[in-house]
Structure formats: C-alpha cells, structure tokens
Amino acid sequence: QAPQSVLPDNGASVVRAVFLCALRGAHKIVLAGVDLNSAPYFWQADKALSQDPHVQQFFSRPVGTPHSTLSANNRPFSTLAFLIRLARVLKNRFGISVELANEKSSLNQALPLYDWRI
C-alpha cells in the first residue's frame, strides 16, 4: 500500500533493485554479481584499489568474510532468504522470473540460471 517511490529493501540494495525492476514492468530479472558469498568484491581484485585507504574506509569488508546482508542480526531476514521468497512471489503472482547470471551464487539452489544462449 506504499507509494511506488517507497521500495521495501530489507537493508540490501539488490532487493531494492529487484523491486524497482518489477515495478518498472520487467518480465525477467537477471542477477549478475549477486553472489551473496565470501567472494571478493571487484575492487579487491585490484591491489591499488584494495590498498587505497579511501576505498578501505567505505568498503571495509575483508576478503573471505561473508557479506553482512547474509545476517539477520541487523535486519528482519537474511538477504539470501528474502531474495528467494521474493523471487517465488514475483514468479507465482506476477509472472516475473528472477534468474542468476552466475552458477557460483549462493542463490544457485533456489533460482534458475539464465540461459545465455538465447
């Protein structure tokens, strides 16, 4: 019942992005770079970026540690659980498919892998 300018997000940008796609009329949403595991962020692969104190100040999750959105300590649900349920509701009620770009995602067991051949 909230206005369209207000999006539920469970404290995670990816959830907000999925809601935005659904509200804008997407029929298929492909999650790319949403691994929700301990994989390093893209800037951690670049030594110059990962060792820059300004970058560390804003993006401080150490390599190999789980992303904070996986915890429900500071949010109602883990982002993993939230996205799985959200994808089911979007599919069953609105016909919107949420798929994965990468099989290495922690969502792999619950969401289909996008078929890049089409």
PDB file of N, CA, C and O in Angstrom, residues 23-96:
ATOM      1  N   LEU A  23       8.544  -3.141 -10.502  1.00  0.00           N
ATOM      2  CA  LEU A  23       7.624  -2.008 -10.612  1.00  0.00           C
ATOM      3  C   LEU A  23       7.700  -1.323 -11.978  1.00  0.00           C
ATOM      4  O   LEU A  23       6.717  -0.742 -12.442  1.00  0.00           O
ATOM      5  N   ARG A  24       8.860  -1.402 -12.617  1.00  0.00           N
ATOM      6  CA  ARG A  24       9.032  -0.779 -13.930  1.00  0.00           C
ATOM      7  C   ARG A  24       8.590  -1.686 -15.074  1.00  0.00           C
ATOM      8  O   ARG A  24       8.721  -1.346 -16.230  1.00  0.00           O
ATOM      9  N   GLY A  25       8.078  -2.886 -14.746  1.00  0.00           N
ATOM     10  CA  GLY A  25       7.498  -3.743 -15.767  1.00  0.00           C
ATOM     11  C   GLY A  25       8.375  -4.837 -16.328  1.00  0.00           C
ATOM     12  O   GLY A  25       8.029  -5.443 -17.347  1.00  0.00           O
ATOM     13  N   ALA A  26       9.492  -5.122 -15.695  1.00  0.00           N
ATOM     14  CA  ALA A  26      10.364  -6.196 -16.189  1.00  0.00           C
ATOM     15  C   ALA A  26       9.647  -7.542 -16.104  1.00  0.00           C
ATOM     16  O   ALA A  26       8.895  -7.801 -15.167  1.00  0.00           O
ATOM     17  N   HIS A  27       9.878  -8.387 -17.080  1.00  0.00           N
ATOM     18  CA  HIS A  27       9.319  -9.742 -17.067  1.00  0.00           C
ATOM     19  C   HIS A  27      10.368 -10.760 -16.638  1.00  0.00           C
ATOM     20  O   HIS A  27      10.035 -11.850 -16.198  1.00  0.00           O
ATOM     21  N   LYS A  28      11.635 -10.364 -16.804  1.00  0.00           N
ATOM     22  CA  LYS A  28      12.742 -11.227 -16.398  1.00  0.00           C
ATOM     23  C   LYS A  28      13.812 -10.338 -15.782  1.00  0.00           C
ATOM     24  O   LYS A  28      14.190  -9.321 -16.344  1.00  0.00           O
ATOM     25  N   ILE A  29      14.292 -10.752 -14.609  1.00  0.00           N
ATOM     26  CA  ILE A  29      15.354 -10.023 -13.912  1.00  0.00           C
ATOM     27  C   ILE A  29      16.517 -10.986 -13.753  1.00  0.00           C
ATOM     28  O   ILE A  29      16.347 -12.071 -13.205  1.00  0.00           O
ATOM     29  N   VAL A  30      17.682 -10.614 -14.269  1.00  0.00           N
ATOM     30  CA  VAL A  30      18.866 -11.471 -14.166  1.00  0.00           C
ATOM     31  C   VAL A  30      19.828 -10.823 -13.173  1.00  0.00           C
ATOM     32  O   VAL A  30      20.271  -9.695 -13.372  1.00  0.00           O
ATOM     33  N   LEU A  31      20.114 -11.540 -12.110  1.00  0.00           N
ATOM     34  CA  LEU A  31      21.013 -11.049 -11.068  1.00  0.00           C
ATOM     35  C   LEU A  31      22.455 -11.371 -11.441  1.00  0.00           C
ATOM     36  O   LEU A  31      22.855 -12.535 -11.475  1.00  0.00           O
ATOM     37  N   ALA A  32      23.215 -10.348 -11.752  1.00  0.00           N
ATOM     38  CA  ALA A  32      24.627 -10.503 -12.106  1.00  0.00           C
ATOM     39  C   ALA A  32      25.472  -9.864 -11.010  1.00  0.00           C
ATOM     40  O   ALA A  32      25.206  -8.737 -10.599  1.00  0.00           O
ATOM     41  N   GLY A  33      26.462 -10.598 -10.517  1.00  0.00           N
ATOM     42  CA  GLY A  33      27.318 -10.067  -9.466  1.00  0.00           C
ATOM     43  C   GLY A  33      26.669 -10.131  -8.092  1.00  0.00           C
ATOM     44  O   GLY A  33      27.112  -9.465  -7.167  1.00  0.00           O
ATOM     45  N   VAL A  34      25.634 -10.924  -7.961  1.00  0.00           N
ATOM     46  CA  VAL A  34      24.934 -11.078  -6.682  1.00  0.00           C
ATOM     47  C   VAL A  34      25.232 -12.484  -6.182  1.00  0.00           C
ATOM     48  O   VAL A  34      24.410 -13.380  -6.252  1.00  0.00           O
ATOM     49  N   ASP A  35      26.465 -12.665  -5.690  1.00  0.00           N
ATOM     50  CA  ASP A  35      26.880 -13.996  -5.277  1.00  0.00           C
ATOM     51  C   ASP A  35      26.439 -14.321  -3.851  1.00  0.00           C
ATOM     52  O   ASP A  35      26.206 -15.467  -3.513  1.00  0.00           O
ATOM     53  N   LEU A  36      26.384 -13.310  -2.988  1.00  0.00           N
ATOM     54  CA  LEU A  36      25.996 -13.494  -1.585  1.00  0.00           C
ATOM     55  C   LEU A  36      26.817 -14.586  -0.909  1.00  0.00           C
ATOM     56  O   LEU A  36      26.300 -15.437  -0.198  1.00  0.00           O
ATOM     57  N   ASN A  37      28.101 -14.552  -1.173  1.00  0.00           N
ATOM     58  CA  ASN A  37      29.003 -15.493  -0.522  1.00  0.00           C
ATOM     59  C   ASN A  37      30.253 -14.720  -0.095  1.00  0.00           C
ATOM     60  O   ASN A  37      30.209 -13.514   0.024  1.00  0.00           O
ATOM     61  N   SER A  38      31.322 -15.402   0.103  1.00  0.00           N
ATOM     62  CA  SER A  38      32.542 -14.748   0.586  1.00  0.00           C
ATOM     63  C   SER A  38      33.473 -14.305  -0.539  1.00  0.00           C
ATOM     64  O   SER A  38      34.611 -13.952  -0.287  1.00  0.00           O
ATOM     65  N   ALA A  39      32.980 -14.317  -1.773  1.00  0.00           N
ATOM     66  CA  ALA A  39      33.815 -13.906  -2.905  1.00  0.00           C
ATOM     67  C   ALA A  39      34.225 -12.445  -2.745  1.00  0.00           C
ATOM     68  O   ALA A  39      33.464 -11.642  -2.226  1.00  0.00           O
ATOM     69  N   PRO A  40      35.418 -12.108  -3.200  1.00  0.00           N
ATOM     70  CA  PRO A  40      35.867 -10.712  -3.080  1.00  0.00           C
ATOM     71  C   PRO A  40      35.069  -9.793  -4.001  1.00  0.00           C
ATOM     72  O   PRO A  40      34.566 -10.215  -5.037  1.00  0.00           O
ATOM     73  N   TYR A  41      34.965  -8.553  -3.581  1.00  0.00           N
ATOM     74  CA  TYR A  41      34.361  -7.539  -4.439  1.00  0.00           C
ATOM     75  C   TYR A  41      35.309  -7.246  -5.591  1.00  0.00           C
ATOM     76  O   TYR A  41      36.502  -7.526  -5.509  1.00  0.00           O
ATOM     77  N   PHE A  42      34.802  -6.625  -6.668  1.00  0.00           N
ATOM     78  CA  PHE A  42      35.629  -6.355  -7.847  1.00  0.00           C
ATOM     79  C   PHE A  42      36.838  -5.484  -7.510  1.00  0.00           C
ATOM     80  O   PHE A  42      37.902  -5.659  -8.076  1.00  0.00           O
ATOM     81  N   TRP A  43      36.686  -4.549  -6.587  1.00  0.00           N
ATOM     82  CA  TRP A  43      37.807  -3.654  -6.279  1.00  0.00           C
ATOM     83  C   TRP A  43      38.880  -4.362  -5.455  1.00  0.00           C
ATOM     84  O   TRP A  43      39.999  -3.895  -5.381  1.00  0.00           O
ATOM     85  N   GLN A  44      38.549  -5.498  -4.850  1.00  0.00           N
ATOM     86  CA  GLN A  44      39.533  -6.223  -4.073  1.00  0.00           C
ATOM     87  C   GLN A  44      40.487  -7.002  -4.968  1.00  0.00           C
ATOM     88  O   GLN A  44      41.545  -7.410  -4.524  1.00  0.00           O
ATOM     89  N   ALA A  45      40.115  -7.200  -6.219  1.00  0.00           N
ATOM     90  CA  ALA A  45      40.994  -7.896  -7.159  1.00  0.00           C
ATOM     91  C   ALA A  45      42.108  -6.980  -7.639  1.00  0.00           C
ATOM     92  O   ALA A  45      43.143  -7.449  -8.104  1.00  0.00           O
ATOM     93  N   ASP A  46      41.922  -5.692  -7.528  1.00  0.00           N
ATOM     94  CA  ASP A  46      42.917  -4.704  -7.946  1.00  0.00           C
ATOM     95  C   ASP A  46      43.676  -4.236  -6.708  1.00  0.00           C
ATOM     96  O   ASP A  46      43.116  -3.568  -5.846  1.00  0.00           O
ATOM     97  N   LYS A  47      44.954  -4.587  -6.625  1.00  0.00           N
ATOM     98  CA  LYS A  47      45.755  -4.259  -5.433  1.00  0.00           C
ATOM     99  C   LYS A  47      45.771  -2.763  -5.139  1.00  0.00           C
ATOM    100  O   LYS A  47      45.681  -2.342  -4.001  1.00  0.00           O
ATOM    101  N   ALA A  48      45.885  -1.950  -6.171  1.00  0.00           N
ATOM    102  CA  ALA A  48      45.933  -0.494  -5.970  1.00  0.00           C
ATOM    103  C   ALA A  48      44.650   0.006  -5.320  1.00  0.00           C
ATOM    104  O   ALA A  48      44.683   0.848  -4.422  1.00  0.00           O
ATOM    105  N   LEU A  49      43.517  -0.515  -5.754  1.00  0.00           N
ATOM    106  CA  LEU A  49      42.240  -0.111  -5.156  1.00  0.00           C
ATOM    107  C   LEU A  49      42.061  -0.690  -3.763  1.00  0.00           C
ATOM    108  O   LEU A  49      41.646   0.002  -2.836  1.00  0.00           O
ATOM    109  N   SER A  50      42.348  -1.977  -3.618  1.00  0.00           N
ATOM    110  CA  SER A  50      42.087  -2.640  -2.330  1.00  0.00           C
ATOM    111  C   SER A  50      42.971  -2.105  -1.212  1.00  0.00           C
ATOM    112  O   SER A  50      42.622  -2.205  -0.037  1.00  0.00           O
ATOM    113  N   GLN A  51      44.121  -1.519  -1.545  1.00  0.00           N
ATOM    114  CA  GLN A  51      45.014  -0.992  -0.517  1.00  0.00           C
ATOM    115  C   GLN A  51      44.880   0.519  -0.342  1.00  0.00           C
ATOM    116  O   GLN A  51      45.530   1.105   0.516  1.00  0.00           O
ATOM    117  N   ASP A  52      44.030   1.143  -1.126  1.00  0.00           N
ATOM    118  CA  ASP A  52      43.806   2.582  -1.014  1.00  0.00           C
ATOM    119  C   ASP A  52      43.013   2.866   0.263  1.00  0.00           C
ATOM    120  O   ASP A  52      41.941   2.306   0.467  1.00  0.00           O
ATOM    121  N   PRO A  53      43.508   3.715   1.163  1.00  0.00           N
ATOM    122  CA  PRO A  53      42.814   3.977   2.424  1.00  0.00           C
ATOM    123  C   PRO A  53      41.418   4.566   2.237  1.00  0.00           C
ATOM    124  O   PRO A  53      40.520   4.302   3.040  1.00  0.00           O
ATOM    125  N   HIS A  54      41.209   5.342   1.181  1.00  0.00           N
ATOM    126  CA  HIS A  54      39.880   5.911   0.943  1.00  0.00           C
ATOM    127  C   HIS A  54      38.885   4.813   0.568  1.00  0.00           C
ATOM    128  O   HIS A  54      37.744   4.829   1.008  1.00  0.00           O
ATOM    129  N   VAL A  55      39.323   3.869  -0.243  1.00  0.00           N
ATOM    130  CA  VAL A  55      38.469   2.755  -0.624  1.00  0.00           C
ATOM    131  C   VAL A  55      38.184   1.893   0.610  1.00  0.00           C
ATOM    132  O   VAL A  55      37.043   1.503   0.853  1.00  0.00           O
ATOM    133  N   GLN A  56      39.205   1.598   1.402  1.00  0.00           N
ATOM    134  CA  GLN A  56      39.034   0.786   2.603  1.00  0.00           C
ATOM    135  C   GLN A  56      38.062   1.419   3.585  1.00  0.00           C
ATOM    136  O   GLN A  56      37.310   0.724   4.259  1.00  0.00           O
ATOM    137  N   GLN A  57      38.057   2.732   3.653  1.00  0.00           N
ATOM    138  CA  GLN A  57      37.167   3.439   4.574  1.00  0.00           C
ATOM    139  C   GLN A  57      35.694   3.163   4.241  1.00  0.00           C
ATOM    140  O   GLN A  57      34.881   2.973   5.131  1.00  0.00           O
ATOM    141  N   PHE A  58      35.372   3.133   2.968  1.00  0.00           N
ATOM    142  CA  PHE A  58      33.980   2.965   2.568  1.00  0.00           C
ATOM    143  C   PHE A  58      33.609   1.517   2.300  1.00  0.00           C
ATOM    144  O   PHE A  58      32.448   1.132   2.420  1.00  0.00           O
ATOM    145  N   PHE A  59      34.566   0.714   1.913  1.00  0.00           N
ATOM    146  CA  PHE A  59      34.310  -0.683   1.563  1.00  0.00           C
ATOM    147  C   PHE A  59      35.252  -1.556   2.370  1.00  0.00           C
ATOM    148  O   PHE A  59      36.259  -2.036   1.879  1.00  0.00           O
ATOM    149  N   SER A  60      34.897  -1.775   3.609  1.00  0.00           N
ATOM    150  CA  SER A  60      35.860  -2.351   4.538  1.00  0.00           C
ATOM    151  C   SER A  60      35.727  -3.857   4.770  1.00  0.00           C
ATOM    152  O   SER A  60      36.443  -4.398   5.580  1.00  0.00           O
ATOM    153  N   ARG A  61      34.805  -4.538   4.078  1.00  0.00           N
ATOM    154  CA  ARG A  61      34.669  -5.978   4.327  1.00  0.00           C
ATOM    155  C   ARG A  61      35.940  -6.695   3.909  1.00  0.00           C
ATOM    156  O   ARG A  61      36.362  -6.638   2.755  1.00  0.00           O
ATOM    157  N   PRO A  62      36.596  -7.386   4.844  1.00  0.00           N
ATOM    158  CA  PRO A  62      37.816  -8.122   4.491  1.00  0.00           C
ATOM    159  C   PRO A  62      37.530  -9.249   3.508  1.00  0.00           C
ATOM    160  O   PRO A  62      36.450  -9.834   3.504  1.00  0.00           O
ATOM    161  N   VAL A  63      38.496  -9.552   2.670  1.00  0.00           N
ATOM    162  CA  VAL A  63      38.376 -10.651   1.708  1.00  0.00           C
ATOM    163  C   VAL A  63      38.133 -11.950   2.458  1.00  0.00           C
ATOM    164  O   VAL A  63      38.766 -12.234   3.467  1.00  0.00           O
ATOM    165  N   GLY A  64      37.187 -12.752   1.960  1.00  0.00           N
ATOM    166  CA  GLY A  64      36.924 -14.063   2.537  1.00  0.00           C
ATOM    167  C   GLY A  64      35.905 -14.082   3.669  1.00  0.00           C
ATOM    168  O   GLY A  64      35.579 -15.135   4.175  1.00  0.00           O
ATOM    169  N   THR A  65      35.384 -12.931   4.059  1.00  0.00           N
ATOM    170  CA  THR A  65      34.350 -12.918   5.105  1.00  0.00           C
ATOM    171  C   THR A  65      32.981 -12.787   4.452  1.00  0.00           C
ATOM    172  O   THR A  65      32.841 -12.156   3.402  1.00  0.00           O
ATOM    173  N   PRO A  66      31.958 -13.377   5.061  1.00  0.00           N
ATOM    174  CA  PRO A  66      30.608 -13.297   4.477  1.00  0.00           C
ATOM    175  C   PRO A  66      30.101 -11.860   4.442  1.00  0.00           C
ATOM    176  O   PRO A  66      30.450 -11.041   5.280  1.00  0.00           O
ATOM    177  N   HIS A  67      29.275 -11.584   3.465  1.00  0.00           N
ATOM    178  CA  HIS A  67      28.668 -10.259   3.339  1.00  0.00           C
ATOM    179  C   HIS A  67      27.701 -10.042   4.495  1.00  0.00           C
ATOM    180  O   HIS A  67      26.992 -10.956   4.909  1.00  0.00           O
ATOM    181  N   SER A  68      27.654  -8.834   5.042  1.00  0.00           N
ATOM    182  CA  SER A  68      26.823  -8.553   6.217  1.00  0.00           C
ATOM    183  C   SER A  68      25.337  -8.735   5.951  1.00  0.00           C
ATOM    184  O   SER A  68      24.573  -8.977   6.880  1.00  0.00           O
ATOM    185  N   THR A  69      24.907  -8.654   4.703  1.00  0.00           N
ATOM    186  CA  THR A  69      23.479  -8.817   4.424  1.00  0.00           C
ATOM    187  C   THR A  69      23.010 -10.259   4.599  1.00  0.00           C
ATOM    188  O   THR A  69      21.821 -10.521   4.584  1.00  0.00           O
ATOM    189  N   LEU A  70      23.946 -11.182   4.767  1.00  0.00           N
ATOM    190  CA  LEU A  70      23.549 -12.579   4.997  1.00  0.00           C
ATOM    191  C   LEU A  70      23.089 -12.800   6.423  1.00  0.00           C
ATOM    192  O   LEU A  70      22.448 -13.794   6.730  1.00  0.00           O
ATOM    193  N   SER A  71      23.390 -11.886   7.290  1.00  0.00           N
ATOM    194  CA  SER A  71      22.993 -11.997   8.689  1.00  0.00           C
ATOM    195  C   SER A  71      21.649 -11.328   8.904  1.00  0.00           C
ATOM    196  O   SER A  71      21.323 -10.329   8.272  1.00  0.00           O
ATOM    197  N   ALA A  72      20.875 -11.868   9.824  1.00  0.00           N
ATOM    198  CA  ALA A  72      19.604 -11.243  10.203  1.00  0.00           C
ATOM    199  C   ALA A  72      19.762 -10.486  11.516  1.00  0.00           C
ATOM    200  O   ALA A  72      18.777 -10.092  12.124  1.00  0.00           O
ATOM    201  N   ASN A  73      20.993 -10.263  11.956  1.00  0.00           N
ATOM    202  CA  ASN A  73      21.226  -9.543  13.204  1.00  0.00           C
ATOM    203  C   ASN A  73      20.751  -8.099  13.153  1.00  0.00           C
ATOM    204  O   ASN A  73      20.269  -7.563  14.130  1.00  0.00           O
ATOM    205  N   ASN A  74      20.915  -7.454  12.012  1.00  0.00           N
ATOM    206  CA  ASN A  74      20.546  -6.046  11.906  1.00  0.00           C
ATOM    207  C   ASN A  74      19.473  -5.792  10.845  1.00  0.00           C
ATOM    208  O   ASN A  74      19.338  -4.697  10.348  1.00  0.00           O
ATOM    209  N   ARG A  75      18.725  -6.832  10.495  1.00  0.00           N
ATOM    210  CA  ARG A  75      17.640  -6.731   9.512  1.00  0.00           C
ATOM    211  C   ARG A  75      16.636  -7.845   9.785  1.00  0.00           C
ATOM    212  O   ARG A  75      16.964  -8.828  10.446  1.00  0.00           O
ATOM    213  N   PRO A  76      15.401  -7.716   9.286  1.00  0.00           N
ATOM    214  CA  PRO A  76      14.389  -8.728   9.590  1.00  0.00           C
ATOM    215  C   PRO A  76      14.732 -10.134   9.080  1.00  0.00           C
ATOM    216  O   PRO A  76      14.439 -11.118   9.739  1.00  0.00           O
ATOM    217  N   PHE A  77      15.351 -10.221   7.902  1.00  0.00           N
ATOM    218  CA  PHE A  77      15.675 -11.515   7.289  1.00  0.00           C
ATOM    219  C   PHE A  77      17.054 -11.424   6.638  1.00  0.00           C
ATOM    220  O   PHE A  77      17.497 -10.340   6.282  1.00  0.00           O
ATOM    221  N   SER A  78      17.681 -12.564   6.424  1.00  0.00           N
ATOM    222  CA  SER A  78      18.914 -12.534   5.634  1.00  0.00           C
ATOM    223  C   SER A  78      18.520 -12.192   4.199  1.00  0.00           C
ATOM    224  O   SER A  78      17.415 -12.516   3.751  1.00  0.00           O
ATOM    225  N   THR A  79      19.396 -11.539   3.486  1.00  0.00           N
ATOM    226  CA  THR A  79      19.107 -11.173   2.099  1.00  0.00           C
ATOM    227  C   THR A  79      18.935 -12.410   1.242  1.00  0.00           C
ATOM    228  O   THR A  79      18.112 -12.429   0.325  1.00  0.00           O
ATOM    229  N   LEU A  80      19.658 -13.446   1.546  1.00  0.00           N
ATOM    230  CA  LEU A  80      19.527 -14.705   0.816  1.00  0.00           C
ATOM    231  C   LEU A  80      18.096 -15.232   0.916  1.00  0.00           C
ATOM    232  O   LEU A  80      17.443 -15.495  -0.096  1.00  0.00           O
ATOM    233  N   ALA A  81      17.585 -15.358   2.137  1.00  0.00           N
ATOM    234  CA  ALA A  81      16.221 -15.857   2.344  1.00  0.00           C
ATOM    235  C   ALA A  81      15.192 -14.905   1.735  1.00  0.00           C
ATOM    236  O   ALA A  81      14.209 -15.335   1.122  1.00  0.00           O
ATOM    237  N   PHE A  82      15.417 -13.614   1.890  1.00  0.00           N
ATOM    238  CA  PHE A  82      14.484 -12.614   1.374  1.00  0.00           C
ATOM    239  C   PHE A  82      14.383 -12.698  -0.147  1.00  0.00           C
ATOM    240  O   PHE A  82      13.284 -12.703  -0.708  1.00  0.00           O
ATOM    241  N   LEU A  83      15.524 -12.768  -0.833  1.00  0.00           N
ATOM    242  CA  LEU A  83      15.522 -12.832  -2.295  1.00  0.00           C
ATOM    243  C   LEU A  83      14.856 -14.105  -2.813  1.00  0.00           C
ATOM    244  O   LEU A  83      14.153 -14.070  -3.824  1.00  0.00           O
ATOM    245  N   ILE A  84      15.080 -15.210  -2.142  1.00  0.00           N
ATOM    246  CA  ILE A  84      14.453 -16.474  -2.564  1.00  0.00           C
ATOM    247  C   ILE A  84      12.943 -16.363  -2.482  1.00  0.00           C
ATOM    248  O   ILE A  84      12.223 -16.702  -3.419  1.00  0.00           O
ATOM    249  N   ARG A  85      12.443 -15.858  -1.370  1.00  0.00           N
ATOM    250  CA  ARG A  85      10.989 -15.719  -1.211  1.00  0.00           C
ATOM    251  C   ARG A  85      10.419 -14.659  -2.153  1.00  0.00           C
ATOM    252  O   ARG A  85       9.353 -14.832  -2.723  1.00  0.00           O
ATOM    253  N   LEU A  86      11.132 -13.567  -2.320  1.00  0.00           N
ATOM    254  CA  LEU A  86      10.690 -12.519  -3.226  1.00  0.00           C
ATOM    255  C   LEU A  86      10.600 -13.063  -4.652  1.00  0.00           C
ATOM    256  O   LEU A  86       9.628 -12.801  -5.369  1.00  0.00           O
ATOM    257  N   ALA A  87      11.591 -13.830  -5.082  1.00  0.00           N
ATOM    258  CA  ALA A  87      11.582 -14.409  -6.427  1.00  0.00           C
ATOM    259  C   ALA A  87      10.383 -15.328  -6.613  1.00  0.00           C
ATOM    260  O   ALA A  87       9.736 -15.317  -7.673  1.00  0.00           O
ATOM    261  N   ARG A  88      10.049 -16.110  -5.596  1.00  0.00           N
ATOM    262  CA  ARG A  88       8.882 -17.010  -5.689  1.00  0.00           C
ATOM    263  C   ARG A  88       7.584 -16.221  -5.816  1.00  0.00           C
ATOM    264  O   ARG A  88       6.711 -16.556  -6.621  1.00  0.00           O
ATOM    265  N   VAL A  89       7.447 -15.173  -5.019  1.00  0.00           N
ATOM    266  CA  VAL A  89       6.235 -14.348  -5.080  1.00  0.00           C
ATOM    267  C   VAL A  89       6.133 -13.654  -6.436  1.00  0.00           C
ATOM    268  O   VAL A  89       5.061 -13.635  -7.054  1.00  0.00           O
ATOM    269  N   LEU A  90       7.230 -13.092  -6.914  1.00  0.00           N
ATOM    270  CA  LEU A  90       7.210 -12.412  -8.207  1.00  0.00           C
ATOM    271  C   LEU A  90       6.819 -13.373  -9.329  1.00  0.00           C
ATOM    272  O   LEU A  90       6.058 -13.013 -10.227  1.00  0.00           O
ATOM    273  N   LYS A  91       7.326 -14.598  -9.272  1.00  0.00           N
ATOM    274  CA  LYS A  91       7.013 -15.598 -10.306  1.00  0.00           C
ATOM    275  C   LYS A  91       5.560 -16.054 -10.202  1.00  0.00           C
ATOM    276  O   LYS A  91       4.823 -16.068 -11.196  1.00  0.00           O
ATOM    277  N   ASN A  92       5.142 -16.441  -8.996  1.00  0.00           N
ATOM    278  CA  ASN A  92       3.813 -17.020  -8.817  1.00  0.00           C
ATOM    279  C   ASN A  92       2.677 -16.014  -8.957  1.00  0.00           C
ATOM    280  O   ASN A  92       1.611 -16.348  -9.464  1.00  0.00           O
ATOM    281  N   ARG A  93       2.875 -14.799  -8.505  1.00  0.00           N
ATOM    282  CA  ARG A  93       1.789 -13.805  -8.523  1.00  0.00           C
ATOM    283  C   ARG A  93       1.827 -12.885  -9.725  1.00  0.00           C
ATOM    284  O   ARG A  93       0.801 -12.389 -10.152  1.00  0.00           O
ATOM    285  N   PHE A  94       3.029 -12.639 -10.268  1.00  0.00           N
ATOM    286  CA  PHE A  94       3.144 -11.634 -11.325  1.00  0.00           C
ATOM    287  C   PHE A  94       3.811 -12.146 -12.599  1.00  0.00           C
ATOM    288  O   PHE A  94       3.954 -11.393 -13.560  1.00  0.00           O
ATOM    289  N   GLY A  95       4.263 -13.406 -12.587  1.00  0.00           N
ATOM    290  CA  GLY A  95       4.904 -13.970 -13.772  1.00  0.00           C
ATOM    291  C   GLY A  95       6.275 -13.393 -14.075  1.00  0.00           C
ATOM    292  O   GLY A  95       6.768 -13.519 -15.193  1.00  0.00           O
ATOM    293  N   ILE A  96       6.904 -12.774 -13.081  1.00  0.00           N
ATOM    294  CA  ILE A  96       8.232 -12.180 -13.263  1.00  0.00           C
ATOM    295  C   ILE A  96       9.283 -13.207 -12.834  1.00  0.00           C
ATOM    296  O   ILE A  96       9.267 -13.688 -11.710  1.00  0.00           O
TER     297      ILE A  96
END
